[in-house]
Amino acid sequence: MIETVVLDVGETITRDDRYWASWADWLGVPRHTLSALVGAVVAQGQDNAEALRLLRPGIDVTAEYREREAAGCGERLDETDLYDDVRPALTALREAGVRVVVAGNQTARAADLLRALDLPVDLIVTSGEWGVAKPRPEFFQRVIEVAEAPADRILYVGDHPANDVHPAKAAGLRTAHIRRGPWGCLWADAPETVAAADWRINGLMDLVSIVR
């Protein structure tokens, strides 16, 4: 029985289009160039920030992020950044009687922006607020705490096998891999993903039948 569903953020509930487009504009490169480089580093199993370093070797991504914020070009999130199935699925999950939590590798600023969207969830938390990020085991221990359920009754949903599925499984959680975004599509049929995911889904509405 699943008592709590916990969802990743990027490419699980939100699209990353705006995020990467804004970085391309900030660095003064074509959006397609950065998008292609993100795909390339994903295929190599690297962190997506490596795409920025390919464009500007030696870049301090954290410092650059602060400069963007100071210039008024920082993070933005609104209704258009949500996948179409987010509100219907989250609403249906809560109606099914499960606790719904959003917890991903995002900044504290992103957490505030997500809360401002008034999503039908019980809690929104991010790695920037916790001071620990996926795939660290400590992140998933925090997930268990806020889920308010035994680990084997928590379902963690994410697109990134290495950051979401494998470490969640190692922490004793149930897992659902969503075929969405570059990570979700590229690694969906990898043997290790298939082995680690309790469920493999194509959209968030699939979760409703799982919890029922």
Tab-separated table of C-alpha atoms in Angstrom:
chain	number	residue	atom	x	y	z
A	1	MET	CA	0.000	0.000	0.000
A	2	ILE	CA	1.341	3.437	-0.970
A	3	GLU	CA	0.688	6.098	1.667
A	4	THR	CA	2.827	8.929	0.240
A	5	VAL	CA	3.840	9.874	-3.284
A	6	VAL	CA	6.962	12.040	-3.570
A	7	LEU	CA	7.754	13.681	-6.895
A	8	ASP	CA	10.946	15.049	-8.376
A	9	VAL	CA	10.706	18.524	-9.959
A	10	GLY	CA	12.633	19.060	-13.216
A	11	GLU	CA	11.240	16.994	-16.102
A	12	THR	CA	8.835	15.277	-13.730
A	13	ILE	CA	6.414	18.086	-12.922
A	14	THR	CA	8.118	21.012	-14.691
A	15	ARG	CA	9.596	21.389	-18.155
A	16	ASP	CA	13.224	22.495	-18.366
A	17	ASP	CA	12.686	24.516	-21.559
A	18	ARG	CA	12.724	27.923	-19.878
A	19	TYR	CA	15.682	27.013	-17.654
A	20	TRP	CA	18.032	26.110	-20.497
A	21	ALA	CA	16.744	28.828	-22.813
A	22	SER	CA	17.506	31.448	-20.171
A	23	TRP	CA	21.045	30.101	-19.722
A	24	ALA	CA	21.626	30.203	-23.480
A	25	ASP	CA	20.413	33.795	-23.649
A	26	TRP	CA	22.601	34.756	-20.695
A	27	LEU	CA	25.699	33.211	-22.269
A	28	GLY	CA	24.875	34.665	-25.685
A	29	VAL	CA	24.688	31.376	-27.573
A	30	PRO	CA	21.911	29.880	-29.730
A	31	ARG	CA	19.374	27.986	-27.647
A	32	HIS	CA	19.680	24.967	-29.923
A	33	THR	CA	23.431	24.812	-29.269
A	34	LEU	CA	23.013	24.576	-25.520
A	35	SER	CA	20.104	22.156	-25.863
A	36	ALA	CA	22.223	19.867	-28.048
A	37	LEU	CA	25.108	20.003	-25.584
A	38	VAL	CA	22.802	19.124	-22.700
A	39	GLY	CA	21.710	16.077	-24.670
A	40	ALA	CA	25.324	15.150	-25.340
A	41	VAL	CA	26.422	15.261	-21.695
A	42	VAL	CA	23.287	13.392	-20.626
A	43	ALA	CA	24.121	10.620	-23.099
A	44	GLN	CA	27.613	10.423	-21.567
A	45	GLY	CA	26.168	10.107	-18.072
A	46	GLN	CA	27.547	13.479	-16.950
A	47	ASP	CA	25.926	16.218	-14.903
A	48	ASN	CA	23.973	18.594	-17.114
A	49	ALA	CA	25.995	21.576	-15.842
A	50	GLU	CA	28.870	20.198	-17.925
A	51	ALA	CA	27.049	21.630	-20.946
A	52	LEU	CA	27.669	25.116	-19.560
A	53	ARG	CA	31.336	24.319	-19.014
A	54	LEU	CA	31.683	23.163	-22.600
A	55	LEU	CA	30.419	26.531	-23.759
A	56	ARG	CA	32.483	28.531	-21.285
A	57	PRO	CA	35.430	26.537	-19.907
A	58	GLY	CA	36.211	27.415	-16.314
A	59	ILE	CA	32.791	28.916	-15.605
A	60	ASP	CA	31.809	29.145	-11.944
A	61	VAL	CA	28.179	28.083	-12.292
A	62	THR	CA	27.243	29.141	-8.746
A	63	ALA	CA	28.760	32.607	-9.150
A	64	GLU	CA	27.163	32.966	-12.560
A	65	TYR	CA	23.804	32.030	-11.078
A	66	ARG	CA	24.167	34.840	-8.507
A	67	GLU	CA	25.053	37.311	-11.253
A	68	ARG	CA	21.966	36.317	-13.199
A	69	GLU	CA	19.771	36.837	-10.147
A	70	ALA	CA	21.319	40.240	-9.456
A	71	ALA	CA	20.713	41.260	-13.073
A	72	GLY	CA	17.058	40.263	-12.901
A	73	CYS	CA	17.612	37.262	-15.182
A	74	GLY	CA	17.289	34.564	-12.572
A	75	GLU	CA	14.895	31.671	-12.048
A	76	ARG	CA	11.304	31.960	-13.186
A	77	LEU	CA	8.460	29.485	-12.921
A	78	ASP	CA	4.826	29.895	-13.820
A	79	GLU	CA	1.867	27.799	-14.897
A	80	THR	CA	3.277	27.354	-18.414
A	81	ASP	CA	6.281	25.484	-16.991
A	82	LEU	CA	4.095	22.680	-15.618
A	83	TYR	CA	3.366	19.568	-17.637
A	84	ASP	CA	-0.319	19.365	-18.541
A	85	ASP	CA	-0.995	16.341	-16.342
A	86	VAL	CA	0.430	17.831	-13.142
A	87	ARG	CA	-2.642	19.431	-11.589
A	88	PRO	CA	-5.088	16.662	-12.575
A	89	ALA	CA	-2.748	13.929	-11.316
A	90	LEU	CA	-1.858	15.609	-8.031
A	91	THR	CA	-5.512	16.374	-7.364
A	92	ALA	CA	-6.501	12.768	-8.071
A	93	LEU	CA	-3.748	11.438	-5.807
A	94	ARG	CA	-4.913	13.519	-2.880
A	95	GLU	CA	-8.508	12.489	-3.538
A	96	ALA	CA	-7.266	8.885	-3.372
A	97	GLY	CA	-6.140	9.601	0.187
A	98	VAL	CA	-2.359	9.695	-0.212
A	99	ARG	CA	0.019	12.353	1.035
A	100	VAL	CA	1.667	14.206	-1.879
A	101	VAL	CA	5.128	15.748	-1.541
A	102	VAL	CA	7.357	17.497	-4.084
A	103	ALA	CA	11.079	17.097	-3.321
A	104	GLY	CA	13.849	17.600	-5.858
A	105	ASN	CA	17.268	19.024	-6.602
A	106	GLN	CA	16.310	22.662	-6.849
A	107	THR	CA	17.273	25.931	-5.224
A	108	ALA	CA	15.452	27.548	-2.318
A	109	ARG	CA	14.287	30.175	-4.823
A	110	ALA	CA	12.694	27.440	-6.944
A	111	ALA	CA	10.875	26.150	-3.858
A	112	ASP	CA	9.323	29.584	-3.309
A	113	LEU	CA	8.304	29.794	-6.964
A	114	LEU	CA	6.699	26.351	-6.809
A	115	ARG	CA	4.783	27.233	-3.647
A	116	ALA	CA	3.486	30.363	-5.342
A	117	LEU	CA	1.785	28.134	-7.936
A	118	ASP	CA	-0.501	26.755	-5.205
A	119	LEU	CA	-0.177	23.163	-6.338
A	120	PRO	CA	-2.504	20.546	-4.792
A	121	VAL	CA	0.237	19.031	-2.624
A	122	ASP	CA	0.915	18.680	1.080
A	123	LEU	CA	4.527	19.856	1.025
A	124	ILE	CA	7.191	21.292	-1.291
A	125	VAL	CA	10.872	21.050	-0.305
A	126	THR	CA	14.140	21.293	-2.230
A	127	SER	CA	17.775	20.315	-1.863
A	128	GLY	CA	18.678	23.999	-1.621
A	129	GLU	CA	16.597	24.270	1.549
A	130	TRP	CA	17.866	21.015	3.007
A	131	GLY	CA	21.526	21.570	2.198
A	132	VAL	CA	21.835	18.092	0.714
A	133	ALA	CA	21.119	16.931	-2.827
A	134	LYS	CA	20.318	13.735	-4.700
A	135	PRO	CA	21.698	11.154	-5.066
A	136	ARG	CA	23.092	11.461	-1.528
A	137	PRO	CA	21.471	8.980	0.891
A	138	GLU	CA	20.864	11.830	3.342
A	139	PHE	CA	18.464	13.420	0.865
A	140	PHE	CA	16.292	10.331	0.835
A	141	GLN	CA	16.404	10.049	4.606
A	142	ARG	CA	14.910	13.533	4.668
A	143	VAL	CA	12.318	12.379	2.150
A	144	ILE	CA	11.290	9.556	4.484
A	145	GLU	CA	10.959	12.032	7.358
A	146	VAL	CA	8.679	14.453	5.506
A	147	ALA	CA	6.714	11.653	3.832
A	148	GLU	CA	5.451	10.609	7.266
A	149	ALA	CA	5.213	6.962	6.221
A	150	PRO	CA	7.374	3.826	6.343
A	151	ALA	CA	9.915	3.713	3.533
A	152	ASP	CA	8.253	0.797	1.762
A	153	ARG	CA	4.979	2.744	1.630
A	154	ILE	CA	6.557	5.764	-0.059
A	155	LEU	CA	6.639	5.998	-3.849
A	156	TYR	CA	9.361	8.243	-5.276
A	157	VAL	CA	8.727	9.408	-8.847
A	158	GLY	CA	11.459	10.795	-11.095
A	159	ASP	CA	12.939	10.887	-14.566
A	160	HIS	CA	16.628	10.514	-13.750
A	161	PRO	CA	17.671	6.910	-13.000
A	162	ALA	CA	20.959	7.805	-11.284
A	163	ASN	CA	19.514	10.648	-9.197
A	164	ASP	CA	16.013	9.343	-8.569
A	165	VAL	CA	15.352	5.656	-9.126
A	166	HIS	CA	18.543	3.978	-7.908
A	167	PRO	CA	19.162	5.998	-4.716
A	168	ALA	CA	15.464	5.934	-3.781
A	169	LYS	CA	15.450	2.171	-4.200
A	170	ALA	CA	18.616	1.893	-2.092
A	171	ALA	CA	16.871	3.869	0.658
A	172	GLY	CA	14.048	1.323	0.737
A	173	LEU	CA	11.462	3.401	-1.119
A	174	ARG	CA	9.235	2.161	-3.928
A	175	THR	CA	10.132	3.777	-7.250
A	176	ALA	CA	8.458	4.925	-10.464
A	177	HIS	CA	10.521	6.006	-13.453
A	178	ILE	CA	8.767	8.436	-15.770
A	179	ARG	CA	9.586	8.473	-19.478
A	180	ARG	CA	9.823	12.250	-19.752
A	181	GLY	CA	12.604	14.667	-20.661
A	182	PRO	CA	16.046	13.671	-21.988
A	183	TRP	CA	17.043	11.507	-19.002
A	184	GLY	CA	13.683	9.807	-18.774
A	185	CYS	CA	13.542	8.932	-22.455
A	186	LEU	CA	17.192	8.077	-23.014
A	187	TRP	CA	17.512	5.690	-20.069
A	188	ALA	CA	13.942	4.351	-19.938
A	189	ASP	CA	14.763	0.932	-21.356
A	190	ALA	CA	18.235	0.508	-19.863
A	191	PRO	CA	18.400	-2.863	-18.063
A	192	GLU	CA	19.456	-1.243	-14.788
A	193	THR	CA	16.507	1.172	-14.929
A	194	VAL	CA	14.057	-1.612	-15.683
A	195	ALA	CA	15.457	-3.653	-12.795
A	196	ALA	CA	15.354	-0.828	-10.250
A	197	ALA	CA	11.975	0.719	-11.047
A	198	ASP	CA	8.927	-0.850	-9.424
A	199	TRP	CA	6.842	0.904	-12.049
A	200	ARG	CA	7.649	2.573	-15.362
A	201	ILE	CA	5.159	5.230	-16.363
A	202	ASN	CA	4.496	7.495	-19.325
A	203	GLY	CA	2.645	10.204	-17.425
A	204	LEU	CA	1.634	11.240	-13.930
A	205	MET	CA	-1.959	10.034	-14.267
A	206	ASP	CA	-0.530	6.499	-14.287
A	207	LEU	CA	0.208	7.019	-10.589
A	208	VAL	CA	-3.467	7.142	-9.721
A	209	SER	CA	-4.063	3.521	-10.709
A	210	ILE	CA	-0.868	2.506	-8.893
A	211	VAL	CA	-1.927	3.953	-5.530
A	212	ARG	CA	-5.455	2.574	-5.902
